[in-house]
């Protein structure tokens, strides 16, 4: 067997790739971190989700990041980066270096773990669709449970049979007919967009608009109250600030990715990054932060007696997340971004159509029930 060589790390960043190549690779590989999102989808089945889910998410991110970095360092030490197999990296690397037992073991590990990853993803997706069906965001078939009756006549725990069948069929069709070269960019762009949306939701829940934060003072006169309200209403709302955060972050990434001139690239990218910082500081100074939100678990005592997780360093931490996600999303190939835009448009129009039909059917049911009451009276 031939040992690994640290000489493969020289140069550590190949000249043909540079910083833009690192960002491009990071944006494509970002779908590997979607596992912690599956932890969130299964939070409805945890015993203590308020404390266990944040801890599980943080530990999952740390373990994933450390393992991926160590694996990348080991692989590039065994084989030069331009000789790594695109089909089976580690088994081929072990085979080239003479470690035949390690080659067979890693190949067996790939064959064994890939189906487990698919099953875990389907389980997570079914639980997510189940929760969405309860909110009537997807058809009720995804929330239908099948029960099995035991010999003593009692019903056992139900299963999401139809939900799992639909998810399995969709996954098989996608894997069969759509090449992965198109899916990797779409998945990475979708994951980055999802992470940014999570940061946006955190800012929306945590902050009030300046116009909603002013309550007035008993000692103020009517003219002073009117002037204060006009000043507050003239301030930027949280929605506008969040929109500016996303626009400036994406503009910074697009400038860095598509500008040919190095000077113009760094100037525009840095300018939009500074604007993002200014918007974040403005939000921190002008928008009042809510001490307790409507979404606190007051019914279970988590908002009062028990300590619940609260994200620190807000708005700076979510704003930094929005910037990084948007910056890396700008380095994804334009085909992946177009596919993501089409996917989101399909979802938006689909929800609009379903909501419109539900409103019409709900109004018809109310009218028919009213007519029935009138007839009986």
GROMACS .gro file of C-alpha atoms in nm:
model
  377
    1UNK     CA    1   0.000   0.000   0.000
    2UNK     CA    2   0.109   0.352  -0.080
    3UNK     CA    3   0.064   0.618   0.192
    4UNK     CA    4  -0.107   0.948   0.134
    5UNK     CA    5   0.111   1.244   0.038
    6UNK     CA    6   0.070   1.599   0.160
    7UNK     CA    7   0.241   1.716  -0.158
    8UNK     CA    8  -0.097   1.681  -0.329
    9UNK     CA    9  -0.208   1.988  -0.134
   10UNK     CA   10   0.043   2.210  -0.316
   11UNK     CA   11  -0.100   2.439  -0.431
   12UNK     CA   12  -0.380   2.419  -0.176
   13UNK     CA   13  -0.601   2.635  -0.400
   14UNK     CA   14  -0.540   2.552  -0.769
   15UNK     CA   15  -0.485   2.857  -0.987
   16UNK     CA   16  -0.745   2.754  -1.246
   17UNK     CA   17  -1.017   2.770  -0.982
   18UNK     CA   18  -0.926   3.040  -0.731
   19UNK     CA   19  -1.175   3.199  -0.494
   20UNK     CA   20  -1.460   3.190  -0.745
   21UNK     CA   21  -1.405   2.817  -0.792
   22UNK     CA   22  -1.423   2.761  -0.417
   23UNK     CA   23  -1.750   2.952  -0.397
   24UNK     CA   24  -1.887   2.762  -0.697
   25UNK     CA   25  -1.797   2.428  -0.540
   26UNK     CA   26  -1.942   2.530  -0.203
   27UNK     CA   27  -2.270   2.636  -0.360
   28UNK     CA   28  -2.304   2.306  -0.549
   29UNK     CA   29  -2.211   2.091  -0.248
   30UNK     CA   30  -2.450   2.274  -0.018
   31UNK     CA   31  -2.722   2.013  -0.070
   32UNK     CA   32  -2.515   1.785   0.157
   33UNK     CA   33  -2.628   1.996   0.455
   34UNK     CA   34  -2.996   1.930   0.392
   35UNK     CA   35  -2.986   1.657   0.658
   36UNK     CA   36  -3.043   1.900   0.944
   37UNK     CA   37  -3.358   2.017   0.769
   38UNK     CA   38  -3.487   1.660   0.797
   39UNK     CA   39  -3.432   1.685   1.172
   40UNK     CA   40  -3.668   1.984   1.178
   41UNK     CA   41  -3.930   1.798   0.974
   42UNK     CA   42  -3.936   1.523   1.237
   43UNK     CA   43  -3.966   1.765   1.529
   44UNK     CA   44  -4.335   1.677   1.570
   45UNK     CA   45  -4.235   1.332   1.694
   46UNK     CA   46  -3.980   1.441   1.952
   47UNK     CA   47  -4.057   1.437   2.324
   48UNK     CA   48  -3.912   1.780   2.399
   49UNK     CA   49  -3.885   1.967   2.066
   50UNK     CA   50  -3.821   2.311   2.215
   51UNK     CA   51  -3.481   2.210   2.351
   52UNK     CA   52  -3.398   1.890   2.163
   53UNK     CA   53  -3.450   2.017   1.806
   54UNK     CA   54  -3.216   2.321   1.830
   55UNK     CA   55  -2.954   2.102   1.997
   56UNK     CA   56  -2.991   1.837   1.725
   57UNK     CA   57  -2.966   2.096   1.447
   58UNK     CA   58  -2.649   2.252   1.588
   59UNK     CA   59  -2.483   1.914   1.649
   60UNK     CA   60  -2.580   1.792   1.301
   61UNK     CA   61  -2.428   2.098   1.136
   62UNK     CA   62  -2.106   2.068   1.338
   63UNK     CA   63  -2.065   1.695   1.274
   64UNK     CA   64  -2.142   1.733   0.901
   65UNK     CA   65  -1.901   2.023   0.856
   66UNK     CA   66  -1.612   1.855   1.040
   67UNK     CA   67  -1.658   1.518   0.868
   68UNK     CA   68  -1.683   1.673   0.520
   69UNK     CA   69  -1.369   1.880   0.570
   70UNK     CA   70  -1.170   1.583   0.704
   71UNK     CA   71  -1.296   1.361   0.421
   72UNK     CA   72  -1.201   1.619   0.159
   73UNK     CA   73  -0.852   1.657   0.307
   74UNK     CA   74  -0.800   1.279   0.321
   75UNK     CA   75  -0.924   1.224  -0.036
   76UNK     CA   76  -0.707   1.496  -0.188
   77UNK     CA   77  -0.407   1.364   0.008
   78UNK     CA   78  -0.457   1.015  -0.138
   79UNK     CA   79  -0.514   1.126  -0.497
   80UNK     CA   80  -0.444   1.457  -0.678
   81UNK     CA   81  -0.759   1.658  -0.720
   82UNK     CA   82  -0.764   1.624  -1.099
   83UNK     CA   83  -0.749   1.243  -1.075
   84UNK     CA   84  -1.041   1.193  -0.832
   85UNK     CA   85  -1.313   0.968  -0.972
   86UNK     CA   86  -1.643   1.146  -1.028
   87UNK     CA   87  -1.836   0.820  -0.985
   88UNK     CA   88  -1.679   0.660  -0.678
   89UNK     CA   89  -1.416   0.882  -0.522
   90UNK     CA   90  -1.301   0.699  -0.209
   91UNK     CA   91  -1.310   0.338  -0.339
   92UNK     CA   92  -1.107   0.433  -0.647
   93UNK     CA   93  -0.864   0.633  -0.435
   94UNK     CA   94  -0.804   0.342  -0.201
   95UNK     CA   95  -0.766   0.106  -0.498
   96UNK     CA   96  -0.509   0.330  -0.670
   97UNK     CA   97  -0.303   0.339  -0.350
   98UNK     CA   98  -0.315  -0.040  -0.305
   99UNK     CA   99  -0.559  -0.056  -0.011
  100UNK     CA  100  -0.787  -0.320  -0.164
  101UNK     CA  101  -0.970  -0.407   0.159
  102UNK     CA  102  -1.050  -0.039   0.216
  103UNK     CA  103  -1.167  -0.010  -0.145
  104UNK     CA  104  -1.416  -0.295  -0.098
  105UNK     CA  105  -1.530  -0.170   0.241
  106UNK     CA  106  -1.599   0.187   0.123
  107UNK     CA  107  -1.776   0.059  -0.190
  108UNK     CA  108  -1.996  -0.160   0.029
  109UNK     CA  109  -2.059   0.139   0.255
  110UNK     CA  110  -2.174   0.350  -0.040
  111UNK     CA  111  -2.414   0.078  -0.157
  112UNK     CA  112  -2.551   0.032   0.197
  113UNK     CA  113  -2.588   0.394   0.305
  114UNK     CA  114  -2.738   0.544  -0.010
  115UNK     CA  115  -3.072   0.357   0.027
  116UNK     CA  116  -3.079   0.456   0.394
  117UNK     CA  117  -3.039   0.821   0.295
  118UNK     CA  118  -3.327   0.788   0.048
  119UNK     CA  119  -3.552   0.621   0.309
  120UNK     CA  120  -3.469   0.893   0.564
  121UNK     CA  121  -3.551   1.163   0.310
  122UNK     CA  122  -3.885   0.999   0.223
  123UNK     CA  123  -3.971   0.966   0.593
  124UNK     CA  124  -3.892   1.332   0.651
  125UNK     CA  125  -4.086   1.443   0.342
  126UNK     CA  126  -4.393   1.244   0.444
  127UNK     CA  127  -4.397   1.404   0.789
  128UNK     CA  128  -4.363   1.750   0.635
  129UNK     CA  129  -4.651   1.690   0.394
  130UNK     CA  130  -4.857   1.548   0.682
  131UNK     CA  131  -4.813   1.870   0.882
  132UNK     CA  132  -4.890   2.082   0.574
  133UNK     CA  133  -5.209   1.885   0.509
  134UNK     CA  134  -5.331   1.968   0.859
  135UNK     CA  135  -5.291   2.335   0.768
  136UNK     CA  136  -5.471   2.264   0.437
  137UNK     CA  137  -5.169   2.366   0.232
  138UNK     CA  138  -5.167   2.036   0.041
  139UNK     CA  139  -5.446   1.787  -0.040
  140UNK     CA  140  -5.595   1.596   0.252
  141UNK     CA  141  -5.468   1.264   0.110
  142UNK     CA  142  -5.125   1.344   0.258
  143UNK     CA  143  -5.279   1.356   0.607
  144UNK     CA  144  -5.483   1.038   0.583
  145UNK     CA  145  -5.370   0.766   0.823
  146UNK     CA  146  -5.437   0.394   0.800
  147UNK     CA  147  -5.486   0.194   1.119
  148UNK     CA  148  -5.443  -0.175   1.188
  149UNK     CA  149  -5.669  -0.353   1.434
  150UNK     CA  150  -5.502  -0.603   1.666
  151UNK     CA  151  -5.648  -0.933   1.782
  152UNK     CA  152  -5.800  -0.778   2.096
  153UNK     CA  153  -5.987  -0.520   1.889
  154UNK     CA  154  -5.770  -0.217   1.970
  155UNK     CA  155  -5.628   0.002   1.697
  156UNK     CA  156  -5.253   0.026   1.663
  157UNK     CA  157  -5.061   0.339   1.573
  158UNK     CA  158  -5.157   0.463   1.228
  159UNK     CA  159  -4.926   0.500   0.928
  160UNK     CA  160  -4.917   0.753   0.646
  161UNK     CA  161  -4.956   0.484   0.380
  162UNK     CA  162  -5.087   0.697   0.092
  163UNK     CA  163  -4.843   0.975   0.176
  164UNK     CA  164  -4.545   0.740   0.168
  165UNK     CA  165  -4.660   0.580  -0.157
  166UNK     CA  166  -4.689   0.917  -0.331
  167UNK     CA  167  -4.348   1.030  -0.205
  168UNK     CA  168  -4.187   0.703  -0.310
  169UNK     CA  169  -4.334   0.713  -0.660
  170UNK     CA  170  -4.229   1.076  -0.712
  171UNK     CA  171  -3.874   1.004  -0.593
  172UNK     CA  172  -3.845   0.704  -0.826
  173UNK     CA  173  -3.974   0.902  -1.125
  174UNK     CA  174  -3.734   1.190  -1.060
  175UNK     CA  175  -3.438   0.955  -1.016
  176UNK     CA  176  -3.529   0.762  -1.332
  177UNK     CA  177  -3.594   1.037  -1.584
  178UNK     CA  178  -3.407   1.350  -1.465
  179UNK     CA  179  -3.023   1.353  -1.488
  180UNK     CA  180  -2.842   1.442  -1.168
  181UNK     CA  181  -2.643   1.713  -1.345
  182UNK     CA  182  -2.965   1.917  -1.351
  183UNK     CA  183  -3.080   1.817  -1.004
  184UNK     CA  184  -2.763   1.911  -0.813
  185UNK     CA  185  -2.788   2.280  -0.902
  186UNK     CA  186  -3.163   2.283  -0.838
  187UNK     CA  187  -3.129   2.115  -0.499
  188UNK     CA  188  -2.842   2.339  -0.391
  189UNK     CA  189  -3.027   2.653  -0.500
  190UNK     CA  190  -3.341   2.532  -0.324
  191UNK     CA  191  -3.155   2.458  -0.001
  192UNK     CA  192  -2.985   2.798  -0.002
  193UNK     CA  193  -3.318   2.968  -0.071
  194UNK     CA  194  -3.477   2.768   0.211
  195UNK     CA  195  -3.206   2.872   0.456
  196UNK     CA  196  -3.251   3.237   0.359
  197UNK     CA  197  -3.626   3.202   0.400
  198UNK     CA  198  -3.568   3.066   0.751
  199UNK     CA  199  -3.362   3.374   0.838
  200UNK     CA  200  -3.634   3.595   0.690
  201UNK     CA  201  -3.898   3.424   0.904
  202UNK     CA  202  -3.686   3.476   1.214
  203UNK     CA  203  -3.655   3.849   1.146
  204UNK     CA  204  -4.026   3.876   1.067
  205UNK     CA  205  -4.123   3.708   1.395
  206UNK     CA  206  -3.867   3.884   1.612
  207UNK     CA  207  -3.909   4.244   1.495
  208UNK     CA  208  -4.190   4.495   1.466
  209UNK     CA  209  -4.208   4.772   1.210
  210UNK     CA  210  -4.129   5.121   1.348
  211UNK     CA  211  -4.488   5.224   1.278
  212UNK     CA  212  -4.613   4.937   1.496
  213UNK     CA  213  -4.370   4.998   1.780
  214UNK     CA  214  -4.493   5.345   1.883
  215UNK     CA  215  -4.752   5.337   2.161
  216UNK     CA  216  -4.745   5.702   2.261
  217UNK     CA  217  -4.713   5.867   2.602
  218UNK     CA  218  -4.985   6.000   2.828
  219UNK     CA  219  -4.792   6.323   2.877
  220UNK     CA  220  -4.782   6.398   2.503
  221UNK     CA  221  -5.016   6.643   2.340
  222UNK     CA  222  -5.220   6.554   2.031
  223UNK     CA  223  -4.981   6.743   1.805
  224UNK     CA  224  -4.679   6.561   1.949
  225UNK     CA  225  -4.849   6.223   1.909
  226UNK     CA  226  -4.942   6.303   1.548
  227UNK     CA  227  -4.587   6.414   1.467
  228UNK     CA  228  -4.442   6.098   1.626
  229UNK     CA  229  -4.680   5.875   1.432
  230UNK     CA  230  -4.596   6.049   1.104
  231UNK     CA  231  -4.223   6.005   1.176
  232UNK     CA  232  -4.271   5.637   1.260
  233UNK     CA  233  -4.482   5.571   0.952
  234UNK     CA  234  -4.215   5.736   0.740
  235UNK     CA  235  -3.958   5.480   0.853
  236UNK     CA  236  -3.885   5.169   0.654
  237UNK     CA  237  -4.094   4.869   0.752
  238UNK     CA  238  -3.944   4.532   0.844
  239UNK     CA  239  -4.065   4.390   0.514
  240UNK     CA  240  -3.885   4.659   0.314
  241UNK     CA  241  -3.568   4.613   0.517
  242UNK     CA  242  -3.574   4.236   0.465
  243UNK     CA  243  -3.629   4.290   0.091
  244UNK     CA  244  -3.328   4.523   0.079
  245UNK     CA  245  -3.117   4.265   0.266
  246UNK     CA  246  -3.195   4.001   0.006
  247UNK     CA  247  -3.152   4.237  -0.292
  248UNK     CA  248  -2.817   4.376  -0.178
  249UNK     CA  249  -2.686   4.030  -0.084
  250UNK     CA  250  -2.780   3.880  -0.419
  251UNK     CA  251  -2.641   4.183  -0.604
  252UNK     CA  252  -2.310   4.140  -0.421
  253UNK     CA  253  -2.289   3.775  -0.524
  254UNK     CA  254  -2.389   3.840  -0.886
  255UNK     CA  255  -2.133   4.119  -0.913
  256UNK     CA  256  -1.857   3.894  -0.783
  257UNK     CA  257  -1.963   3.604  -1.005
  258UNK     CA  258  -2.027   3.773  -1.341
  259UNK     CA  259  -1.807   4.086  -1.359
  260UNK     CA  260  -1.505   4.025  -1.581
  261UNK     CA  261  -1.300   4.316  -1.450
  262UNK     CA  262  -1.140   4.235  -1.113
  263UNK     CA  263  -1.150   4.597  -0.997
  264UNK     CA  264  -1.518   4.639  -1.088
  265UNK     CA  265  -1.599   4.299  -0.936
  266UNK     CA  266  -1.454   4.382  -0.595
  267UNK     CA  267  -1.588   4.738  -0.600
  268UNK     CA  268  -1.949   4.642  -0.672
  269UNK     CA  269  -1.943   4.337  -0.448
  270UNK     CA  270  -1.796   4.535  -0.159
  271UNK     CA  271  -2.040   4.824  -0.210
  272UNK     CA  272  -2.345   4.597  -0.194
  273UNK     CA  273  -2.196   4.419   0.108
  274UNK     CA  274  -2.160   4.753   0.288
  275UNK     CA  275  -2.520   4.840   0.201
  276UNK     CA  276  -2.625   4.509   0.355
  277UNK     CA  277  -2.440   4.600   0.674
  278UNK     CA  278  -2.604   4.944   0.684
  279UNK     CA  279  -2.952   4.793   0.645
  280UNK     CA  280  -2.880   4.547   0.927
  281UNK     CA  281  -2.761   4.824   1.159
  282UNK     CA  282  -3.067   5.034   1.068
  283UNK     CA  283  -3.296   4.743   1.155
  284UNK     CA  284  -3.120   4.688   1.489
  285UNK     CA  285  -3.148   5.058   1.583
  286UNK     CA  286  -3.491   5.147   1.443
  287UNK     CA  287  -3.705   4.836   1.487
  288UNK     CA  288  -3.821   4.722   1.826
  289UNK     CA  289  -3.755   4.358   1.912
  290UNK     CA  290  -4.042   4.153   2.052
  291UNK     CA  291  -3.971   3.998   2.390
  292UNK     CA  292  -4.231   3.726   2.336
  293UNK     CA  293  -4.390   3.622   2.009
  294UNK     CA  294  -4.725   3.486   1.907
  295UNK     CA  295  -4.553   3.157   1.830
  296UNK     CA  296  -4.420   3.094   2.181
  297UNK     CA  297  -4.538   2.771   2.334
  298UNK     CA  298  -4.726   2.936   2.618
  299UNK     CA  299  -4.972   2.650   2.644
  300UNK     CA  300  -4.693   2.411   2.743
  301UNK     CA  301  -4.528   2.660   2.976
  302UNK     CA  302  -4.227   2.724   2.755
  303UNK     CA  303  -4.289   3.095   2.735
  304UNK     CA  304  -4.302   3.149   3.111
  305UNK     CA  305  -4.177   2.880   3.347
  306UNK     CA  306  -3.951   2.671   3.123
  307UNK     CA  307  -3.655   2.810   2.936
  308UNK     CA  308  -3.688   2.782   2.558
  309UNK     CA  309  -3.432   2.834   2.287
  310UNK     CA  310  -3.397   3.188   2.155
  311UNK     CA  311  -3.166   3.267   1.866
  312UNK     CA  312  -2.886   3.503   1.977
  313UNK     CA  313  -2.725   3.796   1.794
  314UNK     CA  314  -3.042   3.903   1.610
  315UNK     CA  315  -3.056   4.072   1.356
  316UNK     CA  316  -2.686   4.033   1.281
  317UNK     CA  317  -2.675   3.652   1.271
  318UNK     CA  318  -2.978   3.603   1.039
  319UNK     CA  319  -2.868   3.896   0.821
  320UNK     CA  320  -2.524   3.735   0.788
  321UNK     CA  321  -2.696   3.408   0.696
  322UNK     CA  322  -2.905   3.582   0.429
  323UNK     CA  323  -2.593   3.741   0.284
  324UNK     CA  324  -2.395   3.416   0.269
  325UNK     CA  325  -2.683   3.214   0.126
  326UNK     CA  326  -2.763   3.471  -0.140
  327UNK     CA  327  -2.394   3.522  -0.221
  328UNK     CA  328  -2.342   3.149  -0.279
  329UNK     CA  329  -2.672   3.116  -0.464
  330UNK     CA  330  -2.545   3.371  -0.716
  331UNK     CA  331  -2.258   3.132  -0.803
  332UNK     CA  332  -2.491   2.849  -0.903
  333UNK     CA  333  -2.530   2.791  -1.277
  334UNK     CA  334  -2.808   2.993  -1.432
  335UNK     CA  335  -2.990   2.674  -1.537
  336UNK     CA  336  -3.033   2.577  -1.174
  337UNK     CA  337  -3.161   2.924  -1.085
  338UNK     CA  338  -3.412   2.917  -1.371
  339UNK     CA  339  -3.533   2.573  -1.258
  340UNK     CA  340  -3.571   2.704  -0.901
  341UNK     CA  341  -3.766   3.005  -1.028
  342UNK     CA  342  -3.995   2.779  -1.227
  343UNK     CA  343  -4.044   2.547  -0.930
  344UNK     CA  344  -4.131   2.837  -0.699
  345UNK     CA  345  -4.366   2.990  -0.958
  346UNK     CA  346  -4.546   2.658  -0.995
  347UNK     CA  347  -4.586   2.636  -0.618
  348UNK     CA  348  -4.712   2.992  -0.581
  349UNK     CA  349  -4.968   2.963  -0.860
  350UNK     CA  350  -5.070   2.620  -0.733
  351UNK     CA  351  -5.135   2.752  -0.383
  352UNK     CA  352  -5.322   3.051  -0.523
  353UNK     CA  353  -5.547   2.823  -0.728
  354UNK     CA  354  -5.611   2.586  -0.435
  355UNK     CA  355  -5.682   2.877  -0.199
  356UNK     CA  356  -5.926   3.035  -0.445
  357UNK     CA  357  -6.115   2.706  -0.487
  358UNK     CA  358  -6.121   2.653  -0.111
  359UNK     CA  359  -6.261   3.002  -0.053
  360UNK     CA  360  -6.535   2.948  -0.311
  361UNK     CA  361  -6.628   2.609  -0.172
  362UNK     CA  362  -6.625   2.748   0.181
  363UNK     CA  363  -6.855   3.034   0.083
  364UNK     CA  364  -7.091   2.788  -0.092
  365UNK     CA  365  -7.104   2.574   0.220
  366UNK     CA  366  -7.182   2.876   0.437
  367UNK     CA  367  -7.459   2.990   0.200
  368UNK     CA  368  -7.614   2.644   0.182
  369UNK     CA  369  -7.604   2.611   0.560
  370UNK     CA  370  -7.767   2.953   0.598
  371UNK     CA  371  -8.042   2.860   0.353
  372UNK     CA  372  -8.102   2.539   0.544
  373UNK     CA  373  -8.137   2.730   0.871
  374UNK     CA  374  -8.381   2.970   0.711
  375UNK     CA  375  -8.589   2.684   0.571
  376UNK     CA  376  -8.605   2.512   0.908
  377UNK     CA  377  -8.705   2.834   1.079
   0.00000   0.00000   0.00000
